[in-house]
PDB file of C-alpha atoms in Angstrom:
ATOM      1  CA  MET A   1     129.436 138.868 166.098  1.00 32.00           C
ATOM      2  CA  SER A   2     128.920 142.313 167.623  1.00 30.00           C
ATOM      3  CA  ARG A   3     126.907 144.817 165.623  1.00 31.00           C
ATOM      4  CA  THR A   4     126.482 148.567 166.100  1.00 28.00           C
ATOM      5  CA  THR A   5     123.372 148.418 163.996  1.00 30.00           C
ATOM      6  CA  ARG A   6     121.642 145.323 162.668  1.00 37.00           C
ATOM      7  CA  LEU A   7     119.733 143.913 159.764  1.00 38.00           C
ATOM      8  CA  ALA A   8     116.284 143.289 161.201  1.00 31.00           C
ATOM      9  CA  GLY A   9     113.489 141.254 159.761  1.00 30.00           C
ATOM     10  CA  ALA A  10     113.065 137.957 158.061  1.00 30.00           C
ATOM     11  CA  ALA A  11     114.837 136.300 155.244  1.00 29.00           C
ATOM     12  CA  LEU A  12     114.871 138.549 152.357  1.00 30.00           C
ATOM     13  CA  VAL A  13     114.615 141.428 154.764  1.00 35.00           C
ATOM     14  CA  ALA A  14     115.668 144.430 152.853  1.00 34.00           C
ATOM     15  CA  SER A  15     116.480 146.632 155.810  1.00 40.00           C
ATOM     16  CA  LEU A  16     120.193 147.392 155.877  1.00 40.00           C
ATOM     17  CA  ALA A  17     120.724 149.069 159.246  1.00 35.00           C
ATOM     18  CA  LEU A  18     123.704 146.813 159.908  1.00 38.00           C
ATOM     19  CA  ALA A  19     127.388 147.368 160.606  1.00 36.00           C
ATOM     20  CA  VAL A  20     129.932 144.860 161.806  1.00 35.00           C
ATOM     21  CA  SER A  21     132.443 146.045 164.377  1.00 32.00           C
ATOM     22  CA  GLY A  22     134.008 142.691 165.258  1.00 34.00           C
ATOM     23  CA  CYS A  23     133.304 138.980 165.496  1.00 36.00           C
ATOM     24  CA  SER A  24     132.915 136.564 168.362  1.00 34.00           C
ATOM     25  CA  SER A  25     131.090 133.269 168.408  1.00 36.00           C
ATOM     26  CA  SER A  26     129.981 130.713 170.942  1.00 37.00           C
ATOM     27  CA  ASN A  27     128.958 127.066 170.710  1.00 40.00           C
ATOM     28  CA  THR A  28     130.905 126.743 167.469  1.00 41.00           C
ATOM     29  CA  ALA A  29     130.981 123.489 165.567  1.00 42.00           C
ATOM     30  CA  THR A  30     132.882 122.718 162.425  1.00 41.00           C
ATOM     31  CA  ASP A  31     130.572 122.973 159.453  1.00 41.00           C
ATOM     32  CA  GLY A  32     131.596 122.974 155.952  1.00 40.00           C
ATOM     33  CA  ALA A  33     130.852 123.574 152.415  1.00 41.00           C
ATOM     34  CA  ALA A  34     134.009 124.881 150.890  1.00 36.00           C
ATOM     35  CA  ALA A  35     132.920 127.091 148.048  1.00 37.00           C
ATOM     36  CA  SER A  36     134.193 130.453 147.005  1.00 35.00           C
ATOM     37  CA  PRO A  37     131.392 133.009 146.860  1.00 36.00           C
ATOM     38  CA  THR A  38     130.799 134.770 143.579  1.00 35.00           C
ATOM     39  CA  ALA A  39     128.064 137.229 142.734  1.00 34.00           C
ATOM     40  CA  SER A  40     125.309 135.764 140.610  1.00 37.00           C
ATOM     41  CA  THR A  41     124.084 137.255 137.374  1.00 34.00           C
ATOM     42  CA  PRO A  42     120.856 139.279 137.593  1.00 37.00           C
ATOM     43  CA  ALA A  43     117.852 137.516 136.117  1.00 39.00           C
ATOM     44  CA  PRO A  44     114.341 138.679 135.365  1.00 38.00           C
ATOM     45  CA  ALA A  45     112.707 135.847 137.295  1.00 43.00           C
ATOM     46  CA  ALA A  46     112.439 135.979 141.081  1.00 46.00           C
ATOM     47  CA  SER A  47     112.379 132.236 141.523  1.00 46.00           C
ATOM     48  CA  ALA A  48     113.936 129.082 140.205  1.00 44.00           C
ATOM     49  CA  PRO A  49     111.713 126.215 141.326  1.00 46.00           C
ATOM     50  CA  ALA A  50     113.105 122.705 141.341  1.00 44.00           C
ATOM     51  CA  SER A  51     111.054 119.515 141.146  1.00 42.00           C
ATOM     52  CA  PRO A  52     107.789 119.707 143.133  1.00 44.00           C
ATOM     53  CA  SER A  53     107.898 118.079 146.545  1.00 51.00           C
ATOM     54  CA  PRO A  54     105.059 116.369 148.439  1.00 53.00           C
ATOM     55  CA  VAL A  55     106.497 117.588 151.744  1.00 59.00           C
ATOM     56  CA  ASP A  56     103.852 119.429 153.746  1.00 68.00           C
ATOM     57  CA  GLN A  57     104.697 118.583 157.345  1.00 82.00           C
ATOM     58  CA  THR A  58     104.802 121.332 159.952  1.00 92.00           C
ATOM     59  CA  LEU A  59     108.066 120.776 161.827  1.00 95.00           C
ATOM     60  CA  THR A  60     108.462 121.572 165.514  1.00 95.00           C
ATOM     61  CA  LYS A  61     111.252 123.764 166.820  1.00 95.00           C
ATOM     62  CA  ALA A  62     113.029 120.652 168.085  1.00 96.00           C
ATOM     63  CA  ALA A  63     112.817 119.102 164.612  1.00 96.00           C
ATOM     64  CA  LEU A  64     114.179 122.281 163.019  1.00 96.00           C
ATOM     65  CA  GLN A  65     117.020 122.288 165.516  1.00 95.00           C
ATOM     66  CA  GLN A  66     117.883 118.743 164.500  1.00 95.00           C
ATOM     67  CA  ALA A  67     117.782 119.805 160.854  1.00 95.00           C
ATOM     68  CA  LEU A  68     120.483 122.460 161.267  1.00 94.00           C
ATOM     69  CA  LEU A  69     123.828 121.632 159.710  1.00 90.00           C
ATOM     70  CA  THR A  70     126.390 120.450 162.228  1.00 80.00           C
ATOM     71  CA  SER A  71     129.331 119.569 160.027  1.00 68.00           C
ATOM     72  CA  ALA A  72     130.480 120.864 156.680  1.00 62.00           C
ATOM     73  CA  ALA A  73     134.005 121.712 155.575  1.00 56.00           C
ATOM     74  CA  GLY A  74     135.200 125.259 155.551  1.00 66.00           C
ATOM     75  CA  PHE A  75     132.642 126.982 157.782  1.00 76.00           C
ATOM     76  CA  LYS A  76     132.054 127.445 161.474  1.00 81.00           C
ATOM     77  CA  ALA A  77     128.476 127.173 162.685  1.00 87.00           C
ATOM     78  CA  SER A  78     127.479 129.262 165.688  1.00 86.00           C
ATOM     79  CA  LYS A  79     124.283 130.152 167.521  1.00 86.00           C
ATOM     80  CA  PRO A  80     123.509 133.871 167.684  1.00 83.00           C
ATOM     81  CA  ASP A  81     123.128 135.308 171.155  1.00 78.00           C
ATOM     82  CA  LYS A  82     119.611 136.020 172.356  1.00 73.00           C
ATOM     83  CA  GLY A  83     118.282 139.056 170.521  1.00 67.00           C
ATOM     84  CA  GLU A  84     121.141 138.943 168.005  1.00 68.00           C
ATOM     85  CA  ASP A  85     119.435 136.835 165.341  1.00 70.00           C
ATOM     86  CA  MET A  86     119.186 138.457 161.918  1.00 75.00           C
ATOM     87  CA  PHE A  87     115.629 137.485 161.097  1.00 78.00           C
ATOM     88  CA  GLY A  88     113.594 137.574 164.297  1.00 77.00           C
ATOM     89  CA  LYS A  89     111.759 140.903 163.997  1.00 81.00           C
ATOM     90  CA  ALA A  90     110.391 142.482 160.842  1.00 86.00           C
ATOM     91  CA  ASP A  91     111.024 146.123 160.085  1.00 88.00           C
ATOM     92  CA  THR A  92     108.173 148.307 158.826  1.00 91.00           C
ATOM     93  CA  THR A  93     108.266 149.154 155.144  1.00 92.00           C
ATOM     94  CA  MET A  94     107.062 152.268 153.388  1.00 95.00           C
ATOM     95  CA  PRO A  95     104.985 151.729 151.319  1.00 96.00           C
ATOM     96  CA  ALA A  96     103.163 148.964 153.149  1.00 95.00           C
ATOM     97  CA  SER A  97     102.878 146.970 149.921  1.00 96.00           C
ATOM     98  CA  CYS A  98     106.577 146.082 150.349  1.00 95.00           C
ATOM     99  CA  GLN A  99     106.018 144.561 153.814  1.00 94.00           C
ATOM    100  CA  PRO A 100     106.103 140.905 152.617  1.00 94.00           C
ATOM    101  CA  ILE A 101     109.804 141.423 151.802  1.00 93.00           C
ATOM    102  CA  ALA A 102     110.589 142.227 155.423  1.00 90.00           C
ATOM    103  CA  ASP A 103     108.118 139.662 156.755  1.00 91.00           C
ATOM    104  CA  ILE A 104     109.514 136.432 155.324  1.00 89.00           C
ATOM    105  CA  GLY A 105     110.371 134.137 158.225  1.00 87.00           C
ATOM    106  CA  ALA A 106     109.980 136.829 160.894  1.00 88.00           C
ATOM    107  CA  ASN A 107     108.441 135.934 164.244  1.00 88.00           C
ATOM    108  CA  ASP A 108     106.002 138.852 164.013  1.00 89.00           C
ATOM    109  CA  ALA A 109     105.152 138.600 160.314  1.00 91.00           C
ATOM    110  CA  ALA A 110     101.605 138.769 158.975  1.00 92.00           C
ATOM    111  CA  ILE A 111     102.050 135.118 157.960  1.00 93.00           C
ATOM    112  CA  ARG A 112     103.876 133.834 160.996  1.00 93.00           C
ATOM    113  CA  PRO A 113     106.014 130.719 161.122  1.00 94.00           C
ATOM    114  CA  SER A 114     105.085 128.019 163.605  1.00 95.00           C
ATOM    115  CA  ALA A 115     108.711 127.594 164.683  1.00 95.00           C
ATOM    116  CA  ALA A 116     112.130 128.982 163.815  1.00 94.00           C
ATOM    117  CA  VAL A 117     115.803 128.395 164.625  1.00 94.00           C
ATOM    118  CA  ASP A 118     118.804 130.544 163.720  1.00 93.00           C
ATOM    119  CA  GLN A 119     122.402 129.770 162.872  1.00 92.00           C
ATOM    120  CA  ASP A 120     125.331 131.968 161.807  1.00 90.00           C
ATOM    121  CA  TYR A 121     128.427 131.138 159.789  1.00 88.00           C
ATOM    122  CA  PRO A 122     131.198 133.521 160.869  1.00 82.00           C
ATOM    123  CA  GLN A 123     134.399 133.555 158.865  1.00 76.00           C
ATOM    124  CA  PRO A 124     137.268 133.960 161.350  1.00 73.00           C
ATOM    125  CA  ALA A 125     139.800 134.785 158.640  1.00 76.00           C
ATOM    126  CA  LYS A 126     137.641 137.641 157.380  1.00 79.00           C
ATOM    127  CA  ALA A 127     135.883 139.558 160.143  1.00 77.00           C
ATOM    128  CA  SER A 128     134.006 141.783 157.684  1.00 81.00           C
ATOM    129  CA  ALA A 129     132.186 138.810 156.116  1.00 84.00           C
ATOM    130  CA  MET A 130     129.247 136.866 157.534  1.00 86.00           C
ATOM    131  CA  ILE A 131     126.542 134.411 156.530  1.00 90.00           C
ATOM    132  CA  PHE A 132     123.324 134.247 158.542  1.00 91.00           C
ATOM    133  CA  SER A 133     120.652 131.565 158.280  1.00 92.00           C
ATOM    134  CA  ARG A 134     117.244 130.640 159.645  1.00 94.00           C
ATOM    135  CA  LEU A 135     115.075 127.539 159.315  1.00 96.00           C
ATOM    136  CA  VAL A 136     111.336 128.108 159.671  1.00 95.00           C
ATOM    137  CA  SER A 137     108.229 125.935 159.507  1.00 96.00           C
ATOM    138  CA  TYR A 138     104.661 127.005 158.736  1.00 96.00           C
ATOM    139  CA  GLN A 139     101.190 125.604 159.019  1.00 95.00           C
ATOM    140  CA  ALA A 140     100.104 123.816 155.847  1.00 92.00           C
ATOM    141  CA  GLY A 141      99.853 126.230 152.935  1.00 93.00           C
ATOM    142  CA  ASP A 142     101.300 129.254 154.730  1.00 95.00           C
ATOM    143  CA  ALA A 143     104.845 128.900 153.403  1.00 95.00           C
ATOM    144  CA  GLU A 144     103.560 129.007 149.848  1.00 95.00           C
ATOM    145  CA  LYS A 145     101.338 132.000 150.682  1.00 95.00           C
ATOM    146  CA  ALA A 146     104.291 133.879 152.172  1.00 95.00           C
ATOM    147  CA  MET A 147     106.436 133.147 149.115  1.00 95.00           C
ATOM    148  CA  THR A 148     103.671 134.270 146.763  1.00 96.00           C
ATOM    149  CA  ALA A 149     103.237 137.524 148.687  1.00 95.00           C
ATOM    150  CA  LEU A 150     107.001 138.094 148.481  1.00 95.00           C
ATOM    151  CA  LYS A 151     107.053 137.655 144.703  1.00 95.00           C
ATOM    152  CA  VAL A 152     104.165 140.089 144.277  1.00 95.00           C
ATOM    153  CA  ALA A 153     105.896 142.667 146.500  1.00 95.00           C
ATOM    154  CA  VAL A 154     109.254 142.638 144.723  1.00 94.00           C
ATOM    155  CA  LYS A 155     107.602 143.512 141.412  1.00 94.00           C
ATOM    156  CA  SER A 156     106.780 147.012 142.672  1.00 94.00           C
ATOM    157  CA  CYS A 157     109.464 147.506 145.330  1.00 95.00           C
ATOM    158  CA  ALA A 158     112.663 148.283 143.457  1.00 94.00           C
ATOM    159  CA  THR A 159     113.135 151.050 146.039  1.00 94.00           C
ATOM    160  CA  TYR A 160     111.393 151.655 149.349  1.00 93.00           C
ATOM    161  CA  LYS A 161     112.033 152.770 152.909  1.00 91.00           C
ATOM    162  CA  SER A 162     112.412 150.519 155.919  1.00 89.00           C
ATOM    163  CA  LYS A 163     111.928 151.601 159.535  1.00 88.00           C
ATOM    164  CA  SER A 164     114.003 149.696 162.079  1.00 83.00           C
ATOM    165  CA  SER A 165     112.085 147.716 164.670  1.00 79.00           C
ATOM    166  CA  ASP A 166     114.956 148.407 167.094  1.00 79.00           C
ATOM    167  CA  ASP A 167     115.640 152.134 167.033  1.00 79.00           C
ATOM    168  CA  GLY A 168     113.191 153.608 164.550  1.00 82.00           C
ATOM    169  CA  SER A 169     115.901 154.605 162.085  1.00 82.00           C
ATOM    170  CA  ILE A 170     114.870 154.712 158.440  1.00 88.00           C
ATOM    171  CA  THR A 171     116.909 153.189 155.618  1.00 87.00           C
ATOM    172  CA  ARG A 172     116.290 153.696 151.901  1.00 90.00           C
ATOM    173  CA  VAL A 173     116.539 150.284 150.261  1.00 91.00           C
ATOM    174  CA  ARG A 174     117.298 149.430 146.650  1.00 92.00           C
ATOM    175  CA  LEU A 175     116.293 145.938 145.612  1.00 93.00           C
ATOM    176  CA  ALA A 176     117.631 143.836 142.723  1.00 93.00           C
ATOM    177  CA  VAL A 177     116.226 140.423 141.808  1.00 93.00           C
ATOM    178  CA  GLN A 178     118.806 137.710 141.136  1.00 93.00           C
ATOM    179  CA  GLN A 179     118.528 134.165 139.798  1.00 90.00           C
ATOM    180  CA  GLY A 180     117.213 131.903 142.551  1.00 85.00           C
ATOM    181  CA  PRO A 181     119.028 128.606 143.215  1.00 92.00           C
ATOM    182  CA  ALA A 182     117.475 125.465 141.721  1.00 94.00           C
ATOM    183  CA  LEU A 183     116.787 124.029 145.162  1.00 96.00           C
ATOM    184  CA  GLY A 184     113.659 123.030 147.040  1.00 95.00           C
ATOM    185  CA  ASP A 185     110.168 123.704 145.676  1.00 94.00           C
ATOM    186  CA  ASP A 186     110.708 127.416 145.094  1.00 94.00           C
ATOM    187  CA  ALA A 187     113.468 129.952 145.632  1.00 96.00           C
ATOM    188  CA  VAL A 188     113.941 133.714 145.570  1.00 95.00           C
ATOM    189  CA  THR A 189     117.225 135.635 145.648  1.00 96.00           C
ATOM    190  CA  LEU A 190     117.453 139.385 146.192  1.00 95.00           C
ATOM    191  CA  ASP A 191     120.273 141.885 146.602  1.00 94.00           C
ATOM    192  CA  ALA A 192     119.277 144.633 149.043  1.00 91.00           C
ATOM    193  CA  THR A 193     121.410 147.777 149.135  1.00 90.00           C
ATOM    194  CA  GLY A 194     121.288 150.586 151.681  1.00 85.00           C
ATOM    195  CA  ASP A 195     123.550 153.153 153.308  1.00 76.00           C
ATOM    196  CA  VAL A 196     125.437 152.011 156.400  1.00 66.00           C
ATOM    197  CA  GLN A 197     127.526 154.602 158.209  1.00 67.00           C
ATOM    198  CA  GLY A 198     127.764 156.726 155.073  1.00 72.00           C
ATOM    199  CA  HIS A 199     128.529 154.087 152.481  1.00 74.00           C
ATOM    200  CA  ALA A 200     126.432 151.643 150.470  1.00 82.00           C
ATOM    201  CA  VAL A 201     126.311 148.025 151.647  1.00 84.00           C
ATOM    202  CA  THR A 202     124.608 145.201 149.768  1.00 90.00           C
ATOM    203  CA  ILE A 203     123.251 142.052 151.364  1.00 91.00           C
ATOM    204  CA  ARG A 204     122.466 138.899 149.372  1.00 93.00           C
ATOM    205  CA  LEU A 205     119.166 137.416 150.596  1.00 93.00           C
ATOM    206  CA  VAL A 206     118.064 133.891 149.641  1.00 96.00           C
ATOM    207  CA  ASP A 207     114.774 132.241 150.570  1.00 96.00           C
ATOM    208  CA  ILE A 208     114.183 128.567 149.700  1.00 97.00           C
ATOM    209  CA  ARG A 209     110.852 126.823 150.303  1.00 96.00           C
ATOM    210  CA  ILE A 210     110.688 123.089 150.975  1.00 95.00           C
ATOM    211  CA  GLY A 211     107.046 122.138 151.433  1.00 94.00           C
ATOM    212  CA  SER A 212     105.827 123.896 154.592  1.00 95.00           C
ATOM    213  CA  SER A 213     109.353 124.848 155.665  1.00 96.00           C
ATOM    214  CA  MET A 214     111.905 127.413 154.511  1.00 96.00           C
ATOM    215  CA  ALA A 215     115.651 127.854 154.670  1.00 96.00           C
ATOM    216  CA  VAL A 216     116.632 131.514 154.536  1.00 95.00           C
ATOM    217  CA  PHE A 217     120.119 132.982 154.186  1.00 94.00           C
ATOM    218  CA  ALA A 218     121.777 136.403 154.231  1.00 92.00           C
ATOM    219  CA  SER A 219     125.352 137.064 153.145  1.00 92.00           C
ATOM    220  CA  LEU A 220     127.427 140.240 153.304  1.00 88.00           C
ATOM    221  CA  ASP A 221     130.981 141.525 153.337  1.00 87.00           C
ATOM    222  CA  LEU A 222     131.457 145.131 154.377  1.00 81.00           C
ATOM    223  CA  ASN A 223     134.851 145.300 152.670  1.00 81.00           C
ATOM    224  CA  ALA A 224     134.025 143.540 149.411  1.00 78.00           C
ATOM    225  CA  ALA A 225     133.501 145.358 146.124  1.00 75.00           C
ATOM    226  CA  LYS A 226     130.810 142.847 145.146  1.00 83.00           C
ATOM    227  CA  VAL A 227     128.148 141.206 147.271  1.00 86.00           C
ATOM    228  CA  PRO A 228     129.238 137.654 148.189  1.00 87.00           C
ATOM    229  CA  ALA A 229     126.935 134.838 147.129  1.00 89.00           C
ATOM    230  CA  VAL A 230     125.770 132.268 149.657  1.00 92.00           C
ATOM    231  CA  PRO A 231     127.804 129.166 148.722  1.00 91.00           C
ATOM    232  CA  GLN A 232     125.694 126.759 146.675  1.00 93.00           C
ATOM    233  CA  LEU A 233     127.002 123.694 148.500  1.00 91.00           C
ATOM    234  CA  LEU A 234     126.096 125.170 151.887  1.00 93.00           C
ATOM    235  CA  MET A 235     122.532 125.845 150.738  1.00 94.00           C
ATOM    236  CA  ALA A 236     122.206 122.436 149.086  1.00 94.00           C
ATOM    237  CA  LYS A 237     123.355 120.589 152.195  1.00 93.00           C
ATOM    238  CA  GLN A 238     120.951 122.555 154.384  1.00 94.00           C
ATOM    239  CA  VAL A 239     118.007 122.036 152.041  1.00 95.00           C
ATOM    240  CA  GLU A 240     118.747 118.308 151.851  1.00 94.00           C
ATOM    241  CA  LYS A 241     118.830 117.985 155.631  1.00 94.00           C
ATOM    242  CA  LEU A 242     115.662 120.057 156.088  1.00 95.00           C
ATOM    243  CA  LYS A 243     113.793 117.982 153.519  1.00 94.00           C
ATOM    244  CA  ALA A 244     114.938 114.772 155.219  1.00 93.00           C
ATOM    245  CA  ALA A 245     113.545 116.060 158.518  1.00 93.00           C
ATOM    246  CA  ALA A 246     110.189 116.884 156.914  1.00 87.00           C
ATOM    247  CA  THR A 247     109.872 113.536 155.163  1.00 85.00           C
ATOM    248  CA  GLY A 248     111.238 111.434 158.001  1.00 75.00           C
TER     249      GLY A 248
END
């Protein structure tokens, strides 16, 4: 997918310097979780933890690659071109206390992942819509630390500014906490809204921790009145496969 500006940072990055001018994908494979996205209802809690998991294995990049979904009905899976991943570089937040929001899963975050792989889910029938994902692994304990820092940050970061790591542009971000999915060991869902080419765009950001690994997602539709949810079945299938990799 070509972009005139991009969402930079990790999962739950709240920088919205992103516009979609057209879609193209390479290395596509049929993937599928047919589910129609609907916006979730705002909730006061930032997380919805499921049953605790003993998983605490630091996965290699090769293991994360194997854990990516390769088949699920209704979606196409594609690898982003080099430098086109959504989560690779963290933007700089103002105030600095909001930085953990931009840092989650980013290669240059204060709590850095040991390995990361990216995958996109373009929707050929709707060029304005896109789902981005990243799988990351951390050293023991770091995934939980990063999630804790995120939860602390969102409590005082309903609005903040984000400076692009690409071109230095500054976006004013408005953050709304949503109900996290009951998946993995912990989950956070945020809606991040900012101005893109003169109009407000909202991105749904979901971060799910599974032991020392995370699955992160971002969903947007530039032409939709409401922010599209990341399909529950897609997230569930990815979390299941990631957990199997960590326990296998």
